[in-house]
GROMACS .gro file of C-alpha atoms in nm:
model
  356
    1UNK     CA    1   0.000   0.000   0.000
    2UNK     CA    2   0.291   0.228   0.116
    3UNK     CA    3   0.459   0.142  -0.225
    4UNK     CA    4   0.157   0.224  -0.398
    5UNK     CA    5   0.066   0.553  -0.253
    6UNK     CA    6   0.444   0.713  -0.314
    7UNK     CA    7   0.399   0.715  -0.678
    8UNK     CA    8   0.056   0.874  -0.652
    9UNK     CA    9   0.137   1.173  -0.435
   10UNK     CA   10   0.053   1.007  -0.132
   11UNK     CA   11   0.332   0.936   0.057
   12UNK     CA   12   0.352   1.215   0.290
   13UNK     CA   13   0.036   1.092   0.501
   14UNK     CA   14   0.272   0.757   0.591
   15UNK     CA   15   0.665   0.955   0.595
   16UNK     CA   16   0.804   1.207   0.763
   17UNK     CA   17   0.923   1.537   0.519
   18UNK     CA   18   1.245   1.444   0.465
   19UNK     CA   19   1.240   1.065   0.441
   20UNK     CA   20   0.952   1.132   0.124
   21UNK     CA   21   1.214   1.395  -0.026
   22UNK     CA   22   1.490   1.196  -0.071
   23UNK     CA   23   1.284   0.926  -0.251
   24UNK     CA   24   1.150   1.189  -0.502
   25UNK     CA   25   1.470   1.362  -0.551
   26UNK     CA   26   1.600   1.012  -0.595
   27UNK     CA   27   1.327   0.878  -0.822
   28UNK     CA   28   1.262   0.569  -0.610
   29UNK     CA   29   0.976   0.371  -0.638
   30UNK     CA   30   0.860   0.434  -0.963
   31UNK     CA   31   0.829   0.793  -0.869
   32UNK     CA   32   0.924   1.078  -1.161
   33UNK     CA   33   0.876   1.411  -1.053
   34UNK     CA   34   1.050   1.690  -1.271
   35UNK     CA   35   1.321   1.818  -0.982
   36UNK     CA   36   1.315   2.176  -1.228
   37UNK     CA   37   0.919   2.227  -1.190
   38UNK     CA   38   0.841   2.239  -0.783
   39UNK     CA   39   0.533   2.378  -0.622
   40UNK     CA   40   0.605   2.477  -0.291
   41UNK     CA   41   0.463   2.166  -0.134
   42UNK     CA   42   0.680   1.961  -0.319
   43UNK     CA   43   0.996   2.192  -0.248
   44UNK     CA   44   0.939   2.145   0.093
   45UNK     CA   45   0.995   1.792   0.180
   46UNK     CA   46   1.280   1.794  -0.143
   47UNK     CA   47   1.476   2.049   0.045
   48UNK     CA   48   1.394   1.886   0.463
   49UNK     CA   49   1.578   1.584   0.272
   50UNK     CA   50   1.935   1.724   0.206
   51UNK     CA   51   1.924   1.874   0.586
   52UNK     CA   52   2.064   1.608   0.903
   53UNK     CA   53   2.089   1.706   1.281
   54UNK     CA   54   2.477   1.685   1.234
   55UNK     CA   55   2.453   2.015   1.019
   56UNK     CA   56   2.314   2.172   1.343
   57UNK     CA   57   2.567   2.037   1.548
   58UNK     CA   58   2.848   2.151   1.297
   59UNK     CA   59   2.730   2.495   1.282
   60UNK     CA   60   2.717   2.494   1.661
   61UNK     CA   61   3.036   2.407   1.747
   62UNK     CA   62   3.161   2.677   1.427
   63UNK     CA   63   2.945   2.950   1.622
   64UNK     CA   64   3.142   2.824   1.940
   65UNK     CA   65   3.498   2.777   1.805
   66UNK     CA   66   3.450   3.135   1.687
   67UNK     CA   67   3.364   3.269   1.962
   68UNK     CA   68   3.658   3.115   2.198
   69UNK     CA   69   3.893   3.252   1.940
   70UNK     CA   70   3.757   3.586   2.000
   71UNK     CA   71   3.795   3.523   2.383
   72UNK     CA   72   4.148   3.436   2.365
   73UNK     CA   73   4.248   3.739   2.111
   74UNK     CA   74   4.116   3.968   2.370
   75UNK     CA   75   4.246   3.780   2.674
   76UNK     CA   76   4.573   3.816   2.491
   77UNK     CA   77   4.526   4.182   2.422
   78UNK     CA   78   4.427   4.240   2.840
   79UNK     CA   79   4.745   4.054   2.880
   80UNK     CA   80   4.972   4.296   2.662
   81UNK     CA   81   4.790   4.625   2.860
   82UNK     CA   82   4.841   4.471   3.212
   83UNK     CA   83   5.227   4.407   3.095
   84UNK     CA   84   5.210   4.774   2.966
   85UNK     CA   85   5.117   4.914   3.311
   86UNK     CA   86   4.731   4.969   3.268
   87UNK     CA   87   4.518   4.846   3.593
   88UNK     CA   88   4.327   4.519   3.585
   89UNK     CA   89   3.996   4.737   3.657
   90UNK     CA   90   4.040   4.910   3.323
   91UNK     CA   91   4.084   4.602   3.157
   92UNK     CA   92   3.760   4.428   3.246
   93UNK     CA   93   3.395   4.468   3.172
   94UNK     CA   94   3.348   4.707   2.884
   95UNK     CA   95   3.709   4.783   2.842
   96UNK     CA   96   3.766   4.392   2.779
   97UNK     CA   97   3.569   4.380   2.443
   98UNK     CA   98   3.480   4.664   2.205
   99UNK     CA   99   3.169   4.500   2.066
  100UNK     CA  100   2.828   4.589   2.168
  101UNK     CA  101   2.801   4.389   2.482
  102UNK     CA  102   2.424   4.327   2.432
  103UNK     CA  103   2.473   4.181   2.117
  104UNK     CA  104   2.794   3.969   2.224
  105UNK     CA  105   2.562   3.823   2.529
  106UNK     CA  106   2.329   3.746   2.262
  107UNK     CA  107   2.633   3.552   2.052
  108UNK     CA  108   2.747   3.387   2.373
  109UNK     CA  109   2.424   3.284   2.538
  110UNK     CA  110   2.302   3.117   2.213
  111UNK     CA  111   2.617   2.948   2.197
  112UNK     CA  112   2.586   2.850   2.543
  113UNK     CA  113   2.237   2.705   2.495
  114UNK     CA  114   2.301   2.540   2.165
  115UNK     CA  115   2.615   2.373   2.327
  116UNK     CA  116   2.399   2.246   2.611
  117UNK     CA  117   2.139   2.111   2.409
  118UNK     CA  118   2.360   1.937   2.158
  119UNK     CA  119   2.557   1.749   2.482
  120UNK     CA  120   2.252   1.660   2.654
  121UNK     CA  121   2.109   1.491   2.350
  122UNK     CA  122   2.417   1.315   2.269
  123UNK     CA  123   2.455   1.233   2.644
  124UNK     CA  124   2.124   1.100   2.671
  125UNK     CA  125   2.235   0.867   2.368
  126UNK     CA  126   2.555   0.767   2.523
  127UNK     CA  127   2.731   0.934   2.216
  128UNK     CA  128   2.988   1.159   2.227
  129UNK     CA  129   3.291   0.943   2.435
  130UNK     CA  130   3.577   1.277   2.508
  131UNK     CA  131   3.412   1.532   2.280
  132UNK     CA  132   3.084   1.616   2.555
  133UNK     CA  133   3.351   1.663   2.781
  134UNK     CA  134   3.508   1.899   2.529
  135UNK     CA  135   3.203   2.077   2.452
  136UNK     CA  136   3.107   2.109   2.796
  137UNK     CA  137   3.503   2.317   2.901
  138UNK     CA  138   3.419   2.550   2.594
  139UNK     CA  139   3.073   2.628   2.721
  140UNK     CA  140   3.255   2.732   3.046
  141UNK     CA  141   3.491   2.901   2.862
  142UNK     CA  142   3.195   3.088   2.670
  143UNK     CA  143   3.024   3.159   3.044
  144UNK     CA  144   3.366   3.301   3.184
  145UNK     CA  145   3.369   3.549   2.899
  146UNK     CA  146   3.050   3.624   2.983
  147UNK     CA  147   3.134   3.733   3.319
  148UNK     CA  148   3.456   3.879   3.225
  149UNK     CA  149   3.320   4.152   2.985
  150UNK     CA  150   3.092   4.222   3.281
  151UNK     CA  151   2.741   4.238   3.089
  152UNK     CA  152   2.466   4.233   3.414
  153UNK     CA  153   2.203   4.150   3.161
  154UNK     CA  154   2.372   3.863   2.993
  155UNK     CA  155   2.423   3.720   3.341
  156UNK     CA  156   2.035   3.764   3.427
  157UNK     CA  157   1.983   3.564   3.091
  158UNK     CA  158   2.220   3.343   3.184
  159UNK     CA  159   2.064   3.265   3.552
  160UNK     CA  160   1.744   3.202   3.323
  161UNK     CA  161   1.900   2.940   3.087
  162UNK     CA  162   2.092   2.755   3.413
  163UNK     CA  163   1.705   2.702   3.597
  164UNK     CA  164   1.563   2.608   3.200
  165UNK     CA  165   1.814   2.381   3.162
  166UNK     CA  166   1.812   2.208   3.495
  167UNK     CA  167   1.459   2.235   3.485
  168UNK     CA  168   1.476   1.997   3.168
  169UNK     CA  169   1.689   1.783   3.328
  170UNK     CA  170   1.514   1.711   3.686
  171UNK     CA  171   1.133   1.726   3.517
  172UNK     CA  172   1.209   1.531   3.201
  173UNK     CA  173   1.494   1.362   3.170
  174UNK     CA  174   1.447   1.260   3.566
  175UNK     CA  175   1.805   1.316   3.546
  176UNK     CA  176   1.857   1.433   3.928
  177UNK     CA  177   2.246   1.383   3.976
  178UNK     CA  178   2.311   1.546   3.694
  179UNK     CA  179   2.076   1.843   3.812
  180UNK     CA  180   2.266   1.831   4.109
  181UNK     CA  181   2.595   1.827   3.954
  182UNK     CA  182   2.497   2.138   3.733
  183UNK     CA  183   2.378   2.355   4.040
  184UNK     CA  184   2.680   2.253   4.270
  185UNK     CA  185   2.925   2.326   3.922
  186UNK     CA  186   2.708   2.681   3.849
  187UNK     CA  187   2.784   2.765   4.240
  188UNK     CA  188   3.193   2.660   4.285
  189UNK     CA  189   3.206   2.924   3.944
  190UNK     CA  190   3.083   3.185   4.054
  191UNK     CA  191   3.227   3.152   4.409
  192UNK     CA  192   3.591   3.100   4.272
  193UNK     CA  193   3.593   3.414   3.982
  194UNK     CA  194   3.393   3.606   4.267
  195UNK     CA  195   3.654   3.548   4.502
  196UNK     CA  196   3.986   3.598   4.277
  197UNK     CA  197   3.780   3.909   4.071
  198UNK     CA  198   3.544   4.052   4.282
  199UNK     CA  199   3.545   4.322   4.025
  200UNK     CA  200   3.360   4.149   3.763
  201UNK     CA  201   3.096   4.174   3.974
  202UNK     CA  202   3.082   4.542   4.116
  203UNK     CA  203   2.846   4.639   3.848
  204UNK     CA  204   2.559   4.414   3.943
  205UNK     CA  205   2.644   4.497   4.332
  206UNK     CA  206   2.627   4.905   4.225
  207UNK     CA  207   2.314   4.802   4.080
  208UNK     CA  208   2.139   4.648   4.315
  209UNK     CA  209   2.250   4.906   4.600
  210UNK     CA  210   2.148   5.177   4.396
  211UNK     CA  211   1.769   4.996   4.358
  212UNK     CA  212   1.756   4.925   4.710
  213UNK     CA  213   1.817   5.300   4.805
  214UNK     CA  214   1.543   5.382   4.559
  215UNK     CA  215   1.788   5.525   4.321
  216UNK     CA  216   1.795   5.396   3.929
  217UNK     CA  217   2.046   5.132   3.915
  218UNK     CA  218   2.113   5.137   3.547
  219UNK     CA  219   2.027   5.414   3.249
  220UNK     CA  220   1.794   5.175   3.122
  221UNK     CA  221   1.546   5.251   3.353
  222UNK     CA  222   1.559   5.597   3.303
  223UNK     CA  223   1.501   5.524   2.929
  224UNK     CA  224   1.221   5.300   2.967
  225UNK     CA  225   1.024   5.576   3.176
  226UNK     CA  226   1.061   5.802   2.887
  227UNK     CA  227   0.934   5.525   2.634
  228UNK     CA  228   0.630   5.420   2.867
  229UNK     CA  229   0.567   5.836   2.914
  230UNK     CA  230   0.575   5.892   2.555
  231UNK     CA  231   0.339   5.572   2.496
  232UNK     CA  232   0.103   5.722   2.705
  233UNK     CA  233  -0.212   5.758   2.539
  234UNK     CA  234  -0.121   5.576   2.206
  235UNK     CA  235  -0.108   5.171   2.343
  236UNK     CA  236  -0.311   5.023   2.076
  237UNK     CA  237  -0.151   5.151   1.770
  238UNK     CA  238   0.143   5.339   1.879
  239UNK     CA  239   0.318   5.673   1.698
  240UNK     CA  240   0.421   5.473   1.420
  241UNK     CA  241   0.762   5.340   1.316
  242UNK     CA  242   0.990   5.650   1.335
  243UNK     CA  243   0.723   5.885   1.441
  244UNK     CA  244   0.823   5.867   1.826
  245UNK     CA  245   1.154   5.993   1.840
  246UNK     CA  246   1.111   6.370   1.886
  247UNK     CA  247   0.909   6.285   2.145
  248UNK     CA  248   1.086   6.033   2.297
  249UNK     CA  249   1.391   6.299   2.276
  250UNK     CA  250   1.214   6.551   2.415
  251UNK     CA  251   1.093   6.329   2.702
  252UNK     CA  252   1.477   6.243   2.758
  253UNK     CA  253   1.563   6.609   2.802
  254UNK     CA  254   1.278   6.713   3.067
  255UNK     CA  255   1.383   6.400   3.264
  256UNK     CA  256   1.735   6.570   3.269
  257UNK     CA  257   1.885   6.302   3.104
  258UNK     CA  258   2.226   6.410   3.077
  259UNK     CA  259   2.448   6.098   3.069
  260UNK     CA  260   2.542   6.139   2.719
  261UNK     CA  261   2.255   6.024   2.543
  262UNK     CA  262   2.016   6.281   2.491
  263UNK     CA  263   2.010   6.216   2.116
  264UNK     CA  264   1.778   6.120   1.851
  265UNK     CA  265   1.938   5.739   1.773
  266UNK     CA  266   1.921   5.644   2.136
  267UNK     CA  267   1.657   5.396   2.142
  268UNK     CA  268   1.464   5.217   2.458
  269UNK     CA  269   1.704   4.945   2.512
  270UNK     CA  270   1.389   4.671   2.481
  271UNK     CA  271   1.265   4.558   2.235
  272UNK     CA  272   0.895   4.477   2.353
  273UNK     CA  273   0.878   4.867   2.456
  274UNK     CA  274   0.992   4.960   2.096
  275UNK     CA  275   0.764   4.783   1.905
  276UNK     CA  276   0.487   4.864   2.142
  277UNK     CA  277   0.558   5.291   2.064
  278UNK     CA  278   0.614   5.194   1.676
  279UNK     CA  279   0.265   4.963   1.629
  280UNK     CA  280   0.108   4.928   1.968
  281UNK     CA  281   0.004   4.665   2.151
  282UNK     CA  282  -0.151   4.505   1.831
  283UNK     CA  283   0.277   4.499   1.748
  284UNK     CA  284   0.381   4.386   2.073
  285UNK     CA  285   0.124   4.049   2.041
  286UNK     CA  286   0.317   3.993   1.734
  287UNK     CA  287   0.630   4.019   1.859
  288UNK     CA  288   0.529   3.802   2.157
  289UNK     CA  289   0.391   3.528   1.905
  290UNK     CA  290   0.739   3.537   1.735
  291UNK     CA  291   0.909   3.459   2.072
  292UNK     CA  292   0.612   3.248   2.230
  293UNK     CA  293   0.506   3.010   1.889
  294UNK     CA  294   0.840   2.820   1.881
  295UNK     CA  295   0.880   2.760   2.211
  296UNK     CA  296   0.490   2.606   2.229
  297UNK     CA  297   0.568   2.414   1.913
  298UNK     CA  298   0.881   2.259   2.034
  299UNK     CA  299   0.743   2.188   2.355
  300UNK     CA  300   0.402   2.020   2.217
  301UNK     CA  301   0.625   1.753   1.974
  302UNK     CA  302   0.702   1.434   2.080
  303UNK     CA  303   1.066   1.521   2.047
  304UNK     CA  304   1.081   1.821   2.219
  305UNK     CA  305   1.342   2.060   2.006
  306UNK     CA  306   1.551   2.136   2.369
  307UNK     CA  307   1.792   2.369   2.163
  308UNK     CA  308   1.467   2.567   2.002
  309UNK     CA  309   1.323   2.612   2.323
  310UNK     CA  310   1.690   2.704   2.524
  311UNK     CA  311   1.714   2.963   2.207
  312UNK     CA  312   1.364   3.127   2.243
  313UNK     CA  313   1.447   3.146   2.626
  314UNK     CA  314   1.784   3.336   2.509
  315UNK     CA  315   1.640   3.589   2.285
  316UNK     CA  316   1.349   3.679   2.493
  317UNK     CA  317   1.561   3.746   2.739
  318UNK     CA  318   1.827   3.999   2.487
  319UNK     CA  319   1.540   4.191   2.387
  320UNK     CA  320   1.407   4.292   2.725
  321UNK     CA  321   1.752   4.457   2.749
  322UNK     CA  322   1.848   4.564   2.403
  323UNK     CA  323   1.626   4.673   2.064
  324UNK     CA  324   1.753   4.420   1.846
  325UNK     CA  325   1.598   4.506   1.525
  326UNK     CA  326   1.767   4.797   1.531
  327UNK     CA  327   2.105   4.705   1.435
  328UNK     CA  328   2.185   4.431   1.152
  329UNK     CA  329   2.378   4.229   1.427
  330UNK     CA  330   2.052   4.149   1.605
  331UNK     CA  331   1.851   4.087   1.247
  332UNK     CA  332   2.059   3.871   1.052
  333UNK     CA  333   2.174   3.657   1.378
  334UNK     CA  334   1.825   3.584   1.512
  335UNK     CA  335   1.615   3.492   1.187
  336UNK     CA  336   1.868   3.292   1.042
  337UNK     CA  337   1.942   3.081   1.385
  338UNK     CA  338   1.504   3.011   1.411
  339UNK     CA  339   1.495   2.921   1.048
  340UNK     CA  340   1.702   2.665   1.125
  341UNK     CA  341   1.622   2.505   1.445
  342UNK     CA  342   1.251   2.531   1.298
  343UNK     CA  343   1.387   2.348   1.022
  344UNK     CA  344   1.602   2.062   1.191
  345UNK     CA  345   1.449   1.904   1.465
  346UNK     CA  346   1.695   1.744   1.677
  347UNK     CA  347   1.554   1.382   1.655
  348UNK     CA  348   1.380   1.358   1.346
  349UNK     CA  349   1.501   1.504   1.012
  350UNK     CA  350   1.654   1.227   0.862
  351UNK     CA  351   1.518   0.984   1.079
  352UNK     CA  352   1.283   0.715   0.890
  353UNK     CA  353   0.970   0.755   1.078
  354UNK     CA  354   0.645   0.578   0.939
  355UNK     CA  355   0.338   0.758   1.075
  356UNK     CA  356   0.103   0.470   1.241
   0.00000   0.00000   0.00000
């Protein structure tokens, strides 16, 4: 019957996507379809069939590899200033890196997630002999740059992913040494670089004095009171996409903001409070969608895409603290990474599955 149906158009309602593309772009069983004349339902499964869950795990570890390089070219570059005189203070947080530190704790906390989720899965398979344990000293690698370049809300995000991912593996994987392990590894970190660098942390300490004396503990807060002032009044459809920034400038300058960035480009610093002055709240429920939709998808399969939902946990978290379609970094990065972990499920694509 199976046989049969292929050659009629049928196979898709017994095989999965990519299984039913490689036998048309194959021609097998007595199937003929003209690889030059695709509608898009036939594209679909064609193209599913040339991509495998290594290609994910490739262009992990690429995203990773590059990454570490980057950390060691600037740990080598701190090294030459400290022999040159210049105090370790002014070597770490935002003196350590010159890129955006948003959008590097954006790089490094998808790398981080991807990393995990790769390991786990592998783990879980009893794959991966000395390589996990590879993978898992560059994801600390990734973490300590994280804390080095001193970015307060990369390490929120990164509290976030540690309580996802033991989460995952203490409610699903029932995996509660390993949960344990994670925890007691997470705490011995941050007690040891707290303890030989308590400066990497002075900037979440100023913070959190600062809020607890009823004082703004970071410019973004300052920023966000101006976007939720000028919003005032136009929640469902907002000002329009560039029509809030004289008054968003002007609300800057009668809050006295005079830090540097009383200028026209200086945007909210979240992206939820952007979209919400540019298209309202009808905006900010699309937005939401775009972050909430994977996550319920991957969570509702069978297979449960950990290194979808790790990612959606990741960028929800960047854009509370940076307006990511602002810059190119943020918009190429982000679209490209969900097309494809949409694409490639991590236990399926390529996997011949025979719906029953």
């Amino acid at each position: 019957e199976l046989r049969a149906a292929i050659p009629a158009g049928q196979g898709g309602r017994y095989l999965a996507p990519a299984v039913l593309g490689y036998i048309l772009r194959e021609h097998l069983y007595g199937t003929n379809l003209d690889l030059k004349r695709l509608s898009v339902q036939e594209l679909r499964p064609i193209a599913l069939s040339y991509l495998k869950p290594k290609h994910l795990t490739v262009l992990t570890f690429c995203l990773s590899a590059t990454l570490t390089l980057r950390f060691v070219a600037m740990l080598l570059r701190a090294f030459v200033g400290w022999r040159g005189g210049t105090p370790v203070e002014d070597l770490l947080d935002y003196h350590f890196d010159p890129l955006h530190h948003n959008y590097l704790a954006l790089y490094l906390l998808s790398a981080v997630a991807l990393i995990f989720a790769q390991v786990t899965h592998h783990w879980n398979r009893c794959e991966w002999r000395w390589q996990r344990w590879a993978a898992l000293a560059d994801m600390m690698l990734l973490v300590l740059y994280l804390v080095i370049m001193g970015s307060r809300s990369g390490l929120v995000i990164l509290a976030l992913l540690a309580v996802a991912g033991m989460a995952y593996l203490a409610l699903v994987r029932k995996r509660w040494v390993a949960t344990c392990i994670v925890l007691a590894g997470l705490t011995l970190f941050v007690g040891i670089t707290y303890k030989a660098l308590p400066e990497l942390y002075w900037r979440i300490v100023y913070s959190a004095q600062q809020m607890a004396a009823g004082k703004n503990g970071d410019s973004r807060q300052t920023v966000w009171a101006c976007g939720l002032e000028v919003l005032r009044g136009h929640e469902l459809f907002g000002l329009g996409s560039g029509g809030y920034w004289d008054a968003l400038y002007d609300s800057y300058v009668a809050h006295d903001f005079a830090e540097g960035y009383t200028h026209e480009q200086f945007d909210t610093h979240n992206q939820y409070l952007e979209t919400t002055l540019a298209t309202g709240v009808v905006g900010l429920a699309v937005l939401l969608a775009i972050v909430v939709l994977p996550v319920w998808w991957a969570l509702r399969r069978k297979s449960r895409n950990l290194s979808l939902v790790l990612f959606s946990i990741v960028y929800a978290g960047c854009i509370f603290f940076e307006a990511t379609f602002s810059r190119q970094m943020g918009l190429l990065f982000v679209p490209w990474w969900y097309a494809l972990l949409l694409t490639i499920p991590e236990h399926e694509v390529g996997a011949a599955r025979i719906k029953t």
